[in-house]
mmCIF file of C-alpha atoms in Angstrom:
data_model
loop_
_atom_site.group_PDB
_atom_site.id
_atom_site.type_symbol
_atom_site.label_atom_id
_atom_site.label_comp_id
_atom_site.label_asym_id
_atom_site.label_seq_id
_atom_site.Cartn_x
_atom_site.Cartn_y
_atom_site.Cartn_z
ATOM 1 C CA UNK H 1 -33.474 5.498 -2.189
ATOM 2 C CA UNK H 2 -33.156 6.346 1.389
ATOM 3 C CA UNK H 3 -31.295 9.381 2.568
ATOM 4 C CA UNK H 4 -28.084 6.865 3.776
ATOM 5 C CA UNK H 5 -27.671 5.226 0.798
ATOM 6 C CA UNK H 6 -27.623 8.343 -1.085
ATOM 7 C CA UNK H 7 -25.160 10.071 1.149
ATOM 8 C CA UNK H 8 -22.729 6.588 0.701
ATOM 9 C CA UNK H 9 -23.408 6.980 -2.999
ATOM 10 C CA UNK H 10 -22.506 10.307 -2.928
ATOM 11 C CA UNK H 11 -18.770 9.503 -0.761
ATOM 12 C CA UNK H 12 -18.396 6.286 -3.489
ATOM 13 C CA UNK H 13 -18.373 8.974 -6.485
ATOM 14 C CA UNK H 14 -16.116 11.561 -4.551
ATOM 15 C CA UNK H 15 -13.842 9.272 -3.367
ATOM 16 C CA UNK H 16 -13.605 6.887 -6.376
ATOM 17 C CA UNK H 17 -13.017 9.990 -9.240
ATOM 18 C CA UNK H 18 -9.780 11.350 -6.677
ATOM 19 C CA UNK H 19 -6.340 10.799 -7.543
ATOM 20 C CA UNK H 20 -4.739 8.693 -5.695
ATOM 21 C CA UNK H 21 -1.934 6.509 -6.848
ATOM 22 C CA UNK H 22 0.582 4.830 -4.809
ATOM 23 C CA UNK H 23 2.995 7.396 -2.655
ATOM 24 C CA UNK H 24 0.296 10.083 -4.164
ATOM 25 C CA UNK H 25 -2.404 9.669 -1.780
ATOM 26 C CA UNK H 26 -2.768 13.178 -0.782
ATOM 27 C CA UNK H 27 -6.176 14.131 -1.829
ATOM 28 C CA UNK H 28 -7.859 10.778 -0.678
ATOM 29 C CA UNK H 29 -5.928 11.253 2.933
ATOM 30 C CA UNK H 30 -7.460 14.874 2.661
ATOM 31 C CA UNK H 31 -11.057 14.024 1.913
ATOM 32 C CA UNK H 32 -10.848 11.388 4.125
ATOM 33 C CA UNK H 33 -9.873 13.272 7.484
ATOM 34 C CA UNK H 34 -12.515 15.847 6.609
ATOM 35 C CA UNK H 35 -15.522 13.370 6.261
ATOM 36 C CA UNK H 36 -14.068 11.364 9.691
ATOM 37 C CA UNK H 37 -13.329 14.469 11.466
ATOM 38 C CA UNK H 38 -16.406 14.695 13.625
ATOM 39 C CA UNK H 39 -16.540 10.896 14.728
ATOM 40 C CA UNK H 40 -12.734 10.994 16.532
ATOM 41 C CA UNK H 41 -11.454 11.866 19.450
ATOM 42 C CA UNK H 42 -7.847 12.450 17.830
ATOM 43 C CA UNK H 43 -5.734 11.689 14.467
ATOM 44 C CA UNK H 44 -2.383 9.798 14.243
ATOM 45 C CA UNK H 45 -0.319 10.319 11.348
ATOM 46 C CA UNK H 46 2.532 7.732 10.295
ATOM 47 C CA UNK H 47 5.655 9.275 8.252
ATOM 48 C CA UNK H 48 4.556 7.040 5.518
ATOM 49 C CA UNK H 49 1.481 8.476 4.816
ATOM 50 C CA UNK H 50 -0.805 6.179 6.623
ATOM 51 C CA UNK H 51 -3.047 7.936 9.370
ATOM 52 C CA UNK H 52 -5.761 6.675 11.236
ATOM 53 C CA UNK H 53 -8.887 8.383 13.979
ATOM 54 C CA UNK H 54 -9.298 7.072 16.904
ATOM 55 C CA UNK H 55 -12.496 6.422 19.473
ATOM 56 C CA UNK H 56 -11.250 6.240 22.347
ATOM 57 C CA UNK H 57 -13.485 3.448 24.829
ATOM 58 C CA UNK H 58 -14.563 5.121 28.757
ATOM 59 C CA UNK H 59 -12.524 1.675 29.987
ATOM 60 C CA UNK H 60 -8.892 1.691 31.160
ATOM 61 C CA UNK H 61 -6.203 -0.323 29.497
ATOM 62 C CA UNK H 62 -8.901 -0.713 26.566
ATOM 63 C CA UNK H 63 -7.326 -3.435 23.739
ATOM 64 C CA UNK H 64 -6.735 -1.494 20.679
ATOM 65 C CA UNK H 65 -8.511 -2.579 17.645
ATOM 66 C CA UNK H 66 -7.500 -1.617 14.082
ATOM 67 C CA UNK H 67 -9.529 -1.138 11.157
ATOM 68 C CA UNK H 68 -7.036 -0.936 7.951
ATOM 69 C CA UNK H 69 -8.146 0.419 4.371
ATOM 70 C CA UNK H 70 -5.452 1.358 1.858
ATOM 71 C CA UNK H 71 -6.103 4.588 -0.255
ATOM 72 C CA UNK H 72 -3.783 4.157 -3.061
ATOM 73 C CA UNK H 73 -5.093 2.658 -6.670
ATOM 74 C CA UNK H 74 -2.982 0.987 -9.290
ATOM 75 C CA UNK H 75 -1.820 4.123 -11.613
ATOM 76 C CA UNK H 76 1.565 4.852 -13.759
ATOM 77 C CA UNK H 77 4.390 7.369 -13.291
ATOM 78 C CA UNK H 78 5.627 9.250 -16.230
ATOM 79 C CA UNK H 79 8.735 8.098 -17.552
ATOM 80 C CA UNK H 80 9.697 9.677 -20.892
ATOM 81 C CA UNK H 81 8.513 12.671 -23.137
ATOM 82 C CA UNK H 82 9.656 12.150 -26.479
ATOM 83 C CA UNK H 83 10.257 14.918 -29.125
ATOM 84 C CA UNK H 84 6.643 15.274 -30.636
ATOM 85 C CA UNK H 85 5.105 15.358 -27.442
ATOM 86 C CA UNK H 86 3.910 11.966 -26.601
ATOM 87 C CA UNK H 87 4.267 10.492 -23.026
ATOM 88 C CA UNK H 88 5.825 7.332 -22.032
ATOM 89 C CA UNK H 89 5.254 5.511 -18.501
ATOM 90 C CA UNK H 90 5.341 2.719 -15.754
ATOM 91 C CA UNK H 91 2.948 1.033 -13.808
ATOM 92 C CA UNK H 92 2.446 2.031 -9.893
ATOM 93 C CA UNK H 93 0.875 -1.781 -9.058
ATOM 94 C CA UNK H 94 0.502 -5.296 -10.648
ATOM 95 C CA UNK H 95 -1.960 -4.040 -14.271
ATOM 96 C CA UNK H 96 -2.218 -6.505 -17.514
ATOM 97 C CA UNK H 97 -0.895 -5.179 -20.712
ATOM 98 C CA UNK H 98 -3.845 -5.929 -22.967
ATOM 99 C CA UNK H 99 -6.177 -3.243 -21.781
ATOM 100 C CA UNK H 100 -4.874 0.532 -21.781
ATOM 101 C CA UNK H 101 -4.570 0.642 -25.800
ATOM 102 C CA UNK H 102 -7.039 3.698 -26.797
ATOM 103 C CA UNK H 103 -8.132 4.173 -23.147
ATOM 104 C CA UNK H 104 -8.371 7.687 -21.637
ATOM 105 C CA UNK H 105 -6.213 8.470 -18.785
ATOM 106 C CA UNK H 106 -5.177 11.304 -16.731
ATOM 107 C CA UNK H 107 -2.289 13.147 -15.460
ATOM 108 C CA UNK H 108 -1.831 14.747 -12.280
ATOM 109 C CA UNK H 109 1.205 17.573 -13.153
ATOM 110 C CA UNK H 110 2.717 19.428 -11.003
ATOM 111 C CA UNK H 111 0.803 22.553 -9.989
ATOM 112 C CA UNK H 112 -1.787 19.366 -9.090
ATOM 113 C CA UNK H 113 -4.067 20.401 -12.408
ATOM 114 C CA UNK H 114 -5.669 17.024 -14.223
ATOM 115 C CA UNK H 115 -4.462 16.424 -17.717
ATOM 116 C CA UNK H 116 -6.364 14.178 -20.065
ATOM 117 C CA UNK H 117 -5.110 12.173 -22.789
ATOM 118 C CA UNK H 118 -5.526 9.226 -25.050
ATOM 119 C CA UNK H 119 -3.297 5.812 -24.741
ATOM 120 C CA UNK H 120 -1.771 5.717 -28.126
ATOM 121 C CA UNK H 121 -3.207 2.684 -30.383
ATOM 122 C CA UNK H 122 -2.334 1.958 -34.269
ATOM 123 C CA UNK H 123 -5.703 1.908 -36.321
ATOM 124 C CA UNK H 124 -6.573 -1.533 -37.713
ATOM 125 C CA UNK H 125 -5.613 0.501 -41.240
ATOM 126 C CA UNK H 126 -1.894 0.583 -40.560
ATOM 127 C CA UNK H 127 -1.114 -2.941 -38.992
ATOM 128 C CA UNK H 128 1.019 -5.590 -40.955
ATOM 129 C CA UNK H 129 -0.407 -8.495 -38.970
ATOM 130 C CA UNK H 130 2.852 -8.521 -37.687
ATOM 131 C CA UNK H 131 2.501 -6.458 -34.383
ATOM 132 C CA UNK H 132 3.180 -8.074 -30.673
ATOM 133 C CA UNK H 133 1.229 -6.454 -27.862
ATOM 134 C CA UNK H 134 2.928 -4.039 -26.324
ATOM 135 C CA UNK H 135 4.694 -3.850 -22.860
ATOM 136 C CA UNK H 136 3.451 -0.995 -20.642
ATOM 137 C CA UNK H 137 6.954 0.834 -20.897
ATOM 138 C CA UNK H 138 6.472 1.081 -24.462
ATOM 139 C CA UNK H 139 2.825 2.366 -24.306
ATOM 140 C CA UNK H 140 2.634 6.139 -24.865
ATOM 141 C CA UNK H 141 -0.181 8.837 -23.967
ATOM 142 C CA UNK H 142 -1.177 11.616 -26.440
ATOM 143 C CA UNK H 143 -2.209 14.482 -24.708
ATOM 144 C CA UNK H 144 -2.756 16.529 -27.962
ATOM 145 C CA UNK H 145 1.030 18.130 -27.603
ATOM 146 C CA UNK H 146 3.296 17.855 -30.645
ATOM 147 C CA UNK H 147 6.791 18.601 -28.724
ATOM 148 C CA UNK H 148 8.605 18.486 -25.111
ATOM 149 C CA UNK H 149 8.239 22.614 -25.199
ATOM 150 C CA UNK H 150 4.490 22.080 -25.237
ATOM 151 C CA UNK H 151 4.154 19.062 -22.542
ATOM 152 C CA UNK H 152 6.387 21.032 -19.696
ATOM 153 C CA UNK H 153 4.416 24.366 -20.509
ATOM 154 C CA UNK H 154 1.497 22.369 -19.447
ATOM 155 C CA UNK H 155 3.268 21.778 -15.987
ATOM 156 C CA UNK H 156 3.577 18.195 -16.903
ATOM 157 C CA UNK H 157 7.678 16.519 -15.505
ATOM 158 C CA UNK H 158 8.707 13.176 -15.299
ATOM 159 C CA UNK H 159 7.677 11.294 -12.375
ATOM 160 C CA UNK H 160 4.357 12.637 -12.285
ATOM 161 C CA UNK H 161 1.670 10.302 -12.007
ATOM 162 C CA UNK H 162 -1.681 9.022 -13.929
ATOM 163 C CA UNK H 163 -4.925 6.977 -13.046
ATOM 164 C CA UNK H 164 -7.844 5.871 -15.588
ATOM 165 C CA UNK H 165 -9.822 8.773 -16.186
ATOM 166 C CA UNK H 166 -13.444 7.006 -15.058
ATOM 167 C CA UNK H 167 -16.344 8.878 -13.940
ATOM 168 C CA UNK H 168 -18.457 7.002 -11.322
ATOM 169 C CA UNK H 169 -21.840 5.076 -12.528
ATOM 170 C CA UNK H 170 -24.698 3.360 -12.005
ATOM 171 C CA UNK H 171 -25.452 0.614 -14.277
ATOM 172 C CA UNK H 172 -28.522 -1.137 -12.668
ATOM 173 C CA UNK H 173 -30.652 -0.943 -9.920
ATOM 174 C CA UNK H 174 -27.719 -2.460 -7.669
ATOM 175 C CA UNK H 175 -24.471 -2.145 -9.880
ATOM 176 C CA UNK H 176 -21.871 0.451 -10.467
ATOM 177 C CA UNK H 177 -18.850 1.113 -12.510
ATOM 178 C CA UNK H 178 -15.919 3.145 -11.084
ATOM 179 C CA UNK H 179 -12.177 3.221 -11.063
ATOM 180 C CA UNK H 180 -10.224 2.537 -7.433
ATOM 181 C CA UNK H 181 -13.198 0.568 -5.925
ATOM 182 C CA UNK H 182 -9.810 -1.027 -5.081
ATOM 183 C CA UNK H 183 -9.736 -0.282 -2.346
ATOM 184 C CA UNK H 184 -11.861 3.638 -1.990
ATOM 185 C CA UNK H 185 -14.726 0.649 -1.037
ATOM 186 C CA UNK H 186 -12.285 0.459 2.076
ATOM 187 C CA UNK H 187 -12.100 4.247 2.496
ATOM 188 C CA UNK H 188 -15.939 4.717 2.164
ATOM 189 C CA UNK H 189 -16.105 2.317 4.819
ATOM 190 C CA UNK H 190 -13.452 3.460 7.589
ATOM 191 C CA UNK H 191 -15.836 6.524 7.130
ATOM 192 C CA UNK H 192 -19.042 5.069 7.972
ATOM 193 C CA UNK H 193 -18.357 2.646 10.390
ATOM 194 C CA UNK H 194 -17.134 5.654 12.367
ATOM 195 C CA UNK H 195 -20.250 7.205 11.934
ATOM 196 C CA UNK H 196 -21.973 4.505 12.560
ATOM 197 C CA UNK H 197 -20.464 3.974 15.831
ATOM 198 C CA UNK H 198 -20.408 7.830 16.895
ATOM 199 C CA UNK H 199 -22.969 7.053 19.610
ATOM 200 C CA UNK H 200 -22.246 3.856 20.492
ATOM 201 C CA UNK H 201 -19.630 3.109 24.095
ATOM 202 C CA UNK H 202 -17.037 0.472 23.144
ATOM 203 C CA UNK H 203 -14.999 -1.629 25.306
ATOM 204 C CA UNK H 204 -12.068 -1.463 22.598
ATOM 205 C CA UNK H 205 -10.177 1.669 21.627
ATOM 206 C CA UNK H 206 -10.799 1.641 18.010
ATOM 207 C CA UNK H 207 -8.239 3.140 15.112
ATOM 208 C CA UNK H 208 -9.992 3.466 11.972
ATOM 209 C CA UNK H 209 -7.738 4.472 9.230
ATOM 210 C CA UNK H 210 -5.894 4.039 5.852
ATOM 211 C CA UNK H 211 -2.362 2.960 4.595
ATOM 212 C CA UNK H 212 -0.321 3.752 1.929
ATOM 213 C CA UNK H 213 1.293 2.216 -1.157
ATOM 214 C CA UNK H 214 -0.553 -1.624 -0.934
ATOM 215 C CA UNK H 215 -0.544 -2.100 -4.275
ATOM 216 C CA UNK H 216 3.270 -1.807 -4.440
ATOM 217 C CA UNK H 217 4.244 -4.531 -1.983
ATOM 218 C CA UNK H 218 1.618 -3.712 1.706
ATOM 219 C CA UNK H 219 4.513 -1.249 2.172
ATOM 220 C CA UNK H 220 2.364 0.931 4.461
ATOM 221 C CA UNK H 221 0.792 -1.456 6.717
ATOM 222 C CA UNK H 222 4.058 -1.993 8.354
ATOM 223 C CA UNK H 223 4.286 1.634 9.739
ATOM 224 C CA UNK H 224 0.642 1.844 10.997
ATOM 225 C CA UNK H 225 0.714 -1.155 12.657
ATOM 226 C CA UNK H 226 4.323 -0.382 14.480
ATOM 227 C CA UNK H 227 2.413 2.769 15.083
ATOM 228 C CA UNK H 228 -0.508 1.514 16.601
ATOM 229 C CA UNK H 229 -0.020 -1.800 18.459
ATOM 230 C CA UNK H 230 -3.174 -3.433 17.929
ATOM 231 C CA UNK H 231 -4.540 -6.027 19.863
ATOM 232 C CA UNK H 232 -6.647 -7.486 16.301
ATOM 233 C CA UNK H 233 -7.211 -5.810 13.235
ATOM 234 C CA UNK H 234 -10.072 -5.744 10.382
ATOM 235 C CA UNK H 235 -8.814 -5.318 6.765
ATOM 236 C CA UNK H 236 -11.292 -3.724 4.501
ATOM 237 C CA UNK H 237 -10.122 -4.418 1.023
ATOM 238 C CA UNK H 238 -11.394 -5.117 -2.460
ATOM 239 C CA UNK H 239 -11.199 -8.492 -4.386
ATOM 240 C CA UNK H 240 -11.113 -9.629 -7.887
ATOM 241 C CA UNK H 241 -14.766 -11.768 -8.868
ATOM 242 C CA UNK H 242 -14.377 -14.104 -11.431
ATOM 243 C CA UNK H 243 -18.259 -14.492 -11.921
ATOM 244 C CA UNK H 244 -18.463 -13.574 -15.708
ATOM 245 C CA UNK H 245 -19.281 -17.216 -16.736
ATOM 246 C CA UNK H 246 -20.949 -18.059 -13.324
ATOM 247 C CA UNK H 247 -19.550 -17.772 -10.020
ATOM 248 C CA UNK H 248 -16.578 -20.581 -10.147
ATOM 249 C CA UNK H 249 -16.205 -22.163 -7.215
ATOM 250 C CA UNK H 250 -14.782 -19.965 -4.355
ATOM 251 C CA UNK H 251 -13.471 -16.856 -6.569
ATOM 252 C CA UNK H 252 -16.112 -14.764 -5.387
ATOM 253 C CA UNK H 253 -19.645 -13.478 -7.050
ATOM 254 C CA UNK H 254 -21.380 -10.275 -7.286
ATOM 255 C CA UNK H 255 -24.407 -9.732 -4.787
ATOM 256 C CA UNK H 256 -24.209 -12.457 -2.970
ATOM 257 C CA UNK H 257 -22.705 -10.519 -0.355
ATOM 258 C CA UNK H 258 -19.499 -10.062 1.990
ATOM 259 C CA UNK H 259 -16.240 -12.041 1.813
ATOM 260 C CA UNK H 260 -15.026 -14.757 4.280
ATOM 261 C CA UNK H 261 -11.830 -14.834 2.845
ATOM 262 C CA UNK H 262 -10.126 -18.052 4.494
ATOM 263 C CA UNK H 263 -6.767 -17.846 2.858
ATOM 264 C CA UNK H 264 -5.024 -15.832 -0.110
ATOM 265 C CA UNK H 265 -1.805 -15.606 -1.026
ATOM 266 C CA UNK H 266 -0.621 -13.785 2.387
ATOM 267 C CA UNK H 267 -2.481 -14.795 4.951
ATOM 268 C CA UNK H 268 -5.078 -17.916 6.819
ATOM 269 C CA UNK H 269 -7.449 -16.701 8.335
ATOM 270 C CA UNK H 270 -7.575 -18.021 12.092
ATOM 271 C CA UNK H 271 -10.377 -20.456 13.140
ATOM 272 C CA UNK H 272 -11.395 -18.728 16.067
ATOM 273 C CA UNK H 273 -11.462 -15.287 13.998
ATOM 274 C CA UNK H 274 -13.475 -17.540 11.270
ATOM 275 C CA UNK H 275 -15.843 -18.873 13.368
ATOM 276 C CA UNK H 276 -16.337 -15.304 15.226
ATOM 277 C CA UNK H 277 -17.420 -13.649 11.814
ATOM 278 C CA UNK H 278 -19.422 -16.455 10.656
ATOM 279 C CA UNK H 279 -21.647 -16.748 13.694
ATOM 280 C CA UNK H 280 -22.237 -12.870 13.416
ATOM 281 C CA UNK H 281 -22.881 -13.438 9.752
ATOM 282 C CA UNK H 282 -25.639 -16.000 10.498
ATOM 283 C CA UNK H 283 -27.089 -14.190 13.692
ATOM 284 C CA UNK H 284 -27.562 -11.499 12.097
ATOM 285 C CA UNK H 285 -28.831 -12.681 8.508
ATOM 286 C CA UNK H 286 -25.982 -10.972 6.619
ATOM 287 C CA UNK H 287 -25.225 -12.266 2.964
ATOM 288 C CA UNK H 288 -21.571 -13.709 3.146
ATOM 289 C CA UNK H 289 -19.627 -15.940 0.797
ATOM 290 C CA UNK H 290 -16.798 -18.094 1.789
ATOM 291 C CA UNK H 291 -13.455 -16.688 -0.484
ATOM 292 C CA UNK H 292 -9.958 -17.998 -1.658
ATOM 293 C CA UNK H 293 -7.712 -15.468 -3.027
ATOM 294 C CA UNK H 294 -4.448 -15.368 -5.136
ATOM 295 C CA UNK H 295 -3.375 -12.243 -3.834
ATOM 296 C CA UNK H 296 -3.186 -10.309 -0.914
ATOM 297 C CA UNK H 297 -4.013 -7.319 1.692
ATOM 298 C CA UNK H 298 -2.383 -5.482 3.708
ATOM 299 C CA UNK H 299 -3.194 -8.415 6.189
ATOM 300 C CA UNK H 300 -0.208 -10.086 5.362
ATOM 301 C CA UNK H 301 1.465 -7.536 6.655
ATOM 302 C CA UNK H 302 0.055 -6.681 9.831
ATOM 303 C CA UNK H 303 -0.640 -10.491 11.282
ATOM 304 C CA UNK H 304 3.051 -10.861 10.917
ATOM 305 C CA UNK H 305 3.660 -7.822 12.878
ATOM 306 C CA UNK H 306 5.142 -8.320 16.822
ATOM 307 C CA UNK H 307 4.371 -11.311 18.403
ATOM 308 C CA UNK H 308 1.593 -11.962 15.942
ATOM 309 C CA UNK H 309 -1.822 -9.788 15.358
ATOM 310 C CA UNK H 310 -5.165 -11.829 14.325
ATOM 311 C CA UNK H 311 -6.333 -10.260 11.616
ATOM 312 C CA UNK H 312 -9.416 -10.789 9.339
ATOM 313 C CA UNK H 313 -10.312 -9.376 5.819
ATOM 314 C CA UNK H 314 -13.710 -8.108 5.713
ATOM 315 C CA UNK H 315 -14.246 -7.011 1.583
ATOM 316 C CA UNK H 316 -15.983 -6.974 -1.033
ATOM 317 C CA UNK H 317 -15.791 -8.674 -4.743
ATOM 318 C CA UNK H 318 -15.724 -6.415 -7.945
ATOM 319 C CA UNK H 319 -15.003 -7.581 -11.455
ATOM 320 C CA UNK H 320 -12.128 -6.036 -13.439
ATOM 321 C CA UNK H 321 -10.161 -4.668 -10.871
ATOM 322 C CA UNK H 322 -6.865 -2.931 -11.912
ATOM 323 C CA UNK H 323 -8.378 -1.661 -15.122
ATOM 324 C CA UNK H 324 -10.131 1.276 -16.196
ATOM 325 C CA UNK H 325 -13.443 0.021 -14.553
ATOM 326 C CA UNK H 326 -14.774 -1.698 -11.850
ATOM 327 C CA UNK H 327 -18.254 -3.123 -11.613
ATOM 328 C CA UNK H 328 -19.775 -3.681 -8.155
ATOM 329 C CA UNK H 329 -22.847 -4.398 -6.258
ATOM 330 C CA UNK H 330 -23.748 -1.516 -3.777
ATOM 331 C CA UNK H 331 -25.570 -4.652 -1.812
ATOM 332 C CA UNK H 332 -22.164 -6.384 -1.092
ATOM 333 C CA UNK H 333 -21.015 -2.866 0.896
ATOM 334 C CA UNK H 334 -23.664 -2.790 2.928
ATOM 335 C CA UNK H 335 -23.647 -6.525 3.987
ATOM 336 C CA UNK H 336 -19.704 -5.818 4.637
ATOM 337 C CA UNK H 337 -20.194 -2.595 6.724
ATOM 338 C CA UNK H 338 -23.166 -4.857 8.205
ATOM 339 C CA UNK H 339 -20.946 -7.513 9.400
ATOM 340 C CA UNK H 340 -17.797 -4.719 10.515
ATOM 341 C CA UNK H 341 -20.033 -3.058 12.737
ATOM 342 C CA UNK H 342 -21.478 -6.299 14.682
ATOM 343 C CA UNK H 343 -17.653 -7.527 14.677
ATOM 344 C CA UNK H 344 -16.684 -4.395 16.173
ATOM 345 C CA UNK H 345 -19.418 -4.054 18.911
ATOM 346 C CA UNK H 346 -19.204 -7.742 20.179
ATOM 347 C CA UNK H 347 -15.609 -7.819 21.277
ATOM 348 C CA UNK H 348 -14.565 -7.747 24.938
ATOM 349 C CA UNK H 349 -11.390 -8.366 26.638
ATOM 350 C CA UNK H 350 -12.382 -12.238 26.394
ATOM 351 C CA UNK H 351 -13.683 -12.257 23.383
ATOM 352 C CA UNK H 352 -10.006 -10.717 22.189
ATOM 353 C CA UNK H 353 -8.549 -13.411 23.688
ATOM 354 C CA UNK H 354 -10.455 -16.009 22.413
ATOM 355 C CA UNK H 355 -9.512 -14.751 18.795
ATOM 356 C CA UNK H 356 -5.796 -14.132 20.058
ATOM 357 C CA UNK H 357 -5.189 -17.987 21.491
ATOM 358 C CA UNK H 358 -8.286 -20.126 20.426
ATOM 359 C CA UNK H 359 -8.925 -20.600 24.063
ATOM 360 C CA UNK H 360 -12.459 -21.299 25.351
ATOM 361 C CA UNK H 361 -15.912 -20.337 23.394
ATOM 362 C CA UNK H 362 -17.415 -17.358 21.928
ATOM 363 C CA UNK H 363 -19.409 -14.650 23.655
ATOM 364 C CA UNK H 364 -23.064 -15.883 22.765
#
């Protein structure tokens, strides 16, 4: 494995095994600026949360061109202690309510110490046959405490928050398991195209940077892109595969590369912005997959935003998102960061306007 990938590896596991549910983004924000530090001329911070570095182009009156990640992952908020000690909870994102039962997760308390505990599940030896599955608000977590005395010693108070408690790993040659690859695949990436580009003179001013709380409603994406006034944006997000059976139809398989995501559940994406990433795609022999989407990104918000943004979703696919685990292919990153980078390189002014009104051709 070449010295890259193993750095890249190295920022997945970091970034992946944080804590960083939604309006708790601290430590990703923090490891982030650190790692981008060196590749920006200057930070912007939104009172949200959301902050983004910026490479500023030699040209005058350069168009601004955003690059938006999210750092938050789905995660709970505690809710309840009862009086023996067990913890009860909410959900910070959309999560099913089949999966948590006997699954480790951890809590972040207040003196920012990681507690770990077990989500409480009855023993096939006690059930009548007669049991319903449970709703997350009546799940609880057994951190080993028998009474409230002992949880708030442990600096544990309701409305702290919890994540899966998922170490990062490789499975295969080109697959990996993690928790938050929704959306830390994002983060990784808002790193290294930065440091890709450190060298490189751009006609665009480029803000590369991360929102807050998108798994609650794209409530962040509003304030960066108020903030920052972009010209066009890039999402980099994270999407559900359903290839368990087979890839089915356009819902997105593992390894076979990038997404062209051409419509979800919050945004089309433009024909001139389609046609733009597809002929880079094909010029440049990166793996891509046409993809249709139930959901959404932070897109939804910022296309919307002043007199209309073009904006284009450049992800990956994972299996089992918002769950303990997600499994990836390392091969789908790099095709994305692939296809980022030439999509970042090739705009000019008329290229921007091209994507922004549809008028004339591409830039061969």
């Amino acid at each position: 494995m070449s010295i890259e990938n193993t750095k890249t590896l190295e920022r997945i596991k970091n970034l992946t095994e944080l804590h960083g549910s939604p309006g708790f983004e601290d430590e990703v924000r923090e490891y982030m600026y650190s790692e981008m530090q060196p590749f920006v001329d200057k930070f912007i911070q939104n009172k949200m949360g959301g902050f983004y570095g910026v490479k500023k182009s030699k040209k005058n009156n350069a168009p601004r061109v955003m690059v938006a990640a999210h750092m938050d992952e789905i995660g709970f908020m505690v809710t309840h202690i009862t009086e023996n000690g067990m913890l009860q909870f909410t959900n910070l994102g959309v999560v099913a309510n089949d999966i948590w039962q006997g699954q480790r997760l951890k809590i972040k308390n207040r003196h920012g110490e990681e507690i770990v505990g077990i989500v409480a599940n009855i023993p096939k030896h006690f059930r009548t046959g007669s049991e319903v599955m449970p709703e997350i608000k009546d799940l609880m977590l057994d951190i080993g405490a028998s009474s409230i005395e002992e949880v708030r010693d442990r600096g544990i108070e309701i409305g702290d928050t919890i994540v899966p408690h998922t170490p990062f790993t490789q499975l295969s040659q080109f697959r990996y398991s993690a928790k938050a690859w929704d959306n830390r695949y994002g983060c990784v990436l808002a790193i290294e195209i930065l440091e890709l580009l450190k060298d490189t003179e751009l006609d665009v001013d480029l803000y590369v940077g991360s929102n807050v709380q998108e798994e609650v409603g794209l409530r962040g994406a509003k304030a960066a892109v108020t903030q920052i006034q972009p010209d066009i944006a890039f999402v980099v997000d994270c999407s559900p595969s359903n290839d368990i059976k087979g890839k089915q139809q356009l819902s997105g398989a593992l390894g076979e590369g990038t997404l062209i995501r051409i419509k979800d559940g919050t945004m089309i994406l433009k024909p001139s912005f389609r046609d733009y990433l597809l002929r880079l795609a094909e010029k440049y022999n990166i793996s891509h997959q046409y993809y249709i989407s139930p959901g959404g990104t932070d897109g939804g918000e910022i296309h919307k935003a002043n007199e209309g943004i073009p904006t284009a979703v450049i992800g990956v696919c994972a299996r089992y998102i918002h769950s303990t685990d997600a499994v990836f292919d390392i091969r789908d990153y790099f095709a994305a960061r692939q296809l980022l980078k030439e999509s970042i390189t090739h705009l000019t002014k008329q290229q921007i306007n091209i994507l922004q009104y549809g008028n004339g051709e591409d830039e061969k």
